[in-house]
Amino acid sequence: MSNSTAINNHLLVLADIALAETDPLRRLKAARQAEQGSRKTFRRIVRKAAYDARMIFSAQDIQDITGIDRKDIDYLVKAYLQDNPMDPKPKQRKHVDLSEYMDLAGRD
């Protein structure tokens, strides 16, 4: 079983526990606390994972492998770096204007 499958299974178990609460006020309070806590925790995990991936791969490669849009990857990395300003930034590719270079391949 993959880690993502295990995480999803555990989240479903937590949801079932919340749904089993018969008192709607206690169910609302418990579910809301779980939602807010897990959102904060997973946001931190996602940002760190995006940063770690970006330190190894280009944003385009990450998009190709995960299906997550490059702009979203860039945003997650930027958000991570705001919270962790002492960490090094991922390398950026510099775009070079090639329009004025001569083609030496002999093709038109």
Short mmCIF file of C-alpha atoms in Angstrom, two decimals:
data_model
loop_
_atom_site.label_atom_id
_atom_site.label_comp_id
_atom_site.label_asym_id
_atom_site.label_seq_id
_atom_site.Cartn_x
_atom_site.Cartn_y
_atom_site.Cartn_z
CA MET A 1 0.00 0.00 0.00
CA SER A 2 1.40 3.41 -0.94
CA ASN A 3 1.72 6.25 1.55
CA SER A 4 -0.95 8.27 -0.26
CA THR A 5 -3.40 5.37 -0.02
CA ALA A 6 -2.64 4.97 3.69
CA ILE A 7 -3.17 8.70 4.29
CA ASN A 8 -6.51 8.61 2.46
CA ASN A 9 -7.60 5.55 4.43
CA HIS A 10 -6.75 7.21 7.74
CA LEU A 11 -8.62 10.36 6.74
CA LEU A 12 -11.68 8.26 5.93
CA VAL A 13 -11.46 6.58 9.35
CA LEU A 14 -11.34 10.03 11.00
CA ALA A 15 -14.37 11.10 9.00
CA ASP A 16 -16.25 7.97 10.08
CA ILE A 17 -15.41 8.71 13.72
CA ALA A 18 -16.75 12.24 13.35
CA LEU A 19 -19.92 10.99 11.63
CA ALA A 20 -20.53 8.50 14.45
CA GLU A 21 -20.98 11.35 16.96
CA THR A 22 -24.74 11.61 17.52
CA ASP A 23 -24.73 15.04 19.19
CA PRO A 24 -24.63 17.51 16.28
CA LEU A 25 -22.94 20.24 18.33
CA ARG A 26 -20.12 17.99 19.47
CA ARG A 27 -19.83 16.55 15.96
CA LEU A 28 -19.62 20.07 14.50
CA LYS A 29 -16.99 21.16 17.02
CA ALA A 30 -14.86 18.03 16.61
CA ALA A 31 -15.09 18.04 12.82
CA ARG A 32 -14.26 21.74 12.63
CA GLN A 33 -11.21 21.33 14.89
CA ALA A 34 -10.00 18.36 12.86
CA GLU A 35 -10.51 20.27 9.61
CA GLN A 36 -8.61 23.35 10.75
CA GLY A 37 -5.77 21.37 12.32
CA SER A 38 -5.32 19.08 9.36
CA ARG A 39 -5.49 21.96 6.87
CA LYS A 40 -2.66 23.76 8.67
CA THR A 41 -0.59 20.59 8.97
CA PHE A 42 -1.08 19.49 5.36
CA ARG A 43 -0.41 23.00 4.05
CA ARG A 44 2.98 22.90 5.81
CA ILE A 45 3.69 19.39 4.46
CA VAL A 46 2.72 20.32 0.88
CA ARG A 47 4.84 23.48 0.90
CA LYS A 48 7.89 21.62 2.23
CA ALA A 49 7.43 18.80 -0.29
CA ALA A 50 7.16 21.31 -3.16
CA TYR A 51 10.31 23.05 -1.94
CA ASP A 52 12.22 19.77 -1.58
CA ALA A 53 11.12 18.64 -5.05
CA ARG A 54 12.00 22.00 -6.57
CA MET A 55 15.52 21.82 -5.11
CA ILE A 56 16.02 18.69 -7.24
CA PHE A 57 13.73 19.12 -10.26
CA SER A 58 12.55 21.96 -12.46
CA ALA A 59 9.00 23.19 -12.00
CA GLN A 60 8.18 21.80 -15.46
CA ASP A 61 9.47 18.35 -14.51
CA ILE A 62 7.41 18.43 -11.31
CA GLN A 63 4.34 19.39 -13.32
CA ASP A 64 4.96 16.59 -15.80
CA ILE A 65 5.34 13.99 -13.03
CA THR A 66 2.65 15.13 -10.56
CA GLY A 67 0.18 16.98 -12.75
CA ILE A 68 0.39 20.00 -10.44
CA ASP A 69 0.56 23.25 -12.41
CA ARG A 70 3.97 24.95 -12.51
CA LYS A 71 2.48 28.18 -11.18
CA ASP A 72 1.11 26.30 -8.18
CA ILE A 73 4.53 24.73 -7.56
CA ASP A 74 6.16 28.16 -7.74
CA TYR A 75 3.57 29.57 -5.32
CA LEU A 76 4.08 26.73 -2.83
CA VAL A 77 7.85 27.17 -2.93
CA LYS A 78 7.50 30.93 -2.49
CA ALA A 79 5.18 30.43 0.49
CA TYR A 80 7.63 27.94 2.01
CA LEU A 81 10.51 30.38 1.62
CA GLN A 82 8.50 33.15 3.29
CA ASP A 83 8.15 30.92 6.34
CA ASN A 84 11.78 29.70 6.07
CA PRO A 85 13.82 32.66 4.77
CA MET A 86 17.17 31.15 5.80
CA ASP A 87 16.76 28.14 3.47
CA PRO A 88 18.48 28.40 0.07
CA LYS A 89 16.39 29.24 -2.95
CA PRO A 90 16.06 26.73 -5.79
CA LYS A 91 18.19 27.38 -8.83
CA GLN A 92 16.46 29.35 -11.56
CA ARG A 93 17.06 28.91 -15.24
CA LYS A 94 18.11 32.11 -16.94
CA HIS A 95 16.42 32.82 -20.24
CA VAL A 96 18.90 33.95 -22.87
CA ASP A 97 17.91 35.91 -25.96
CA LEU A 98 19.25 33.83 -28.85
CA SER A 99 17.83 35.98 -31.65
CA GLU A 100 21.16 37.76 -32.33
CA TYR A 101 23.38 34.66 -32.37
CA MET A 102 24.56 33.37 -35.73
CA ASP A 103 23.47 29.88 -36.75
CA LEU A 104 26.71 28.02 -37.51
CA ALA A 105 24.94 24.82 -38.52
CA GLY A 106 24.72 26.03 -42.13
CA ARG A 107 20.93 25.78 -42.25
CA ASP A 108 18.64 28.57 -43.44
#
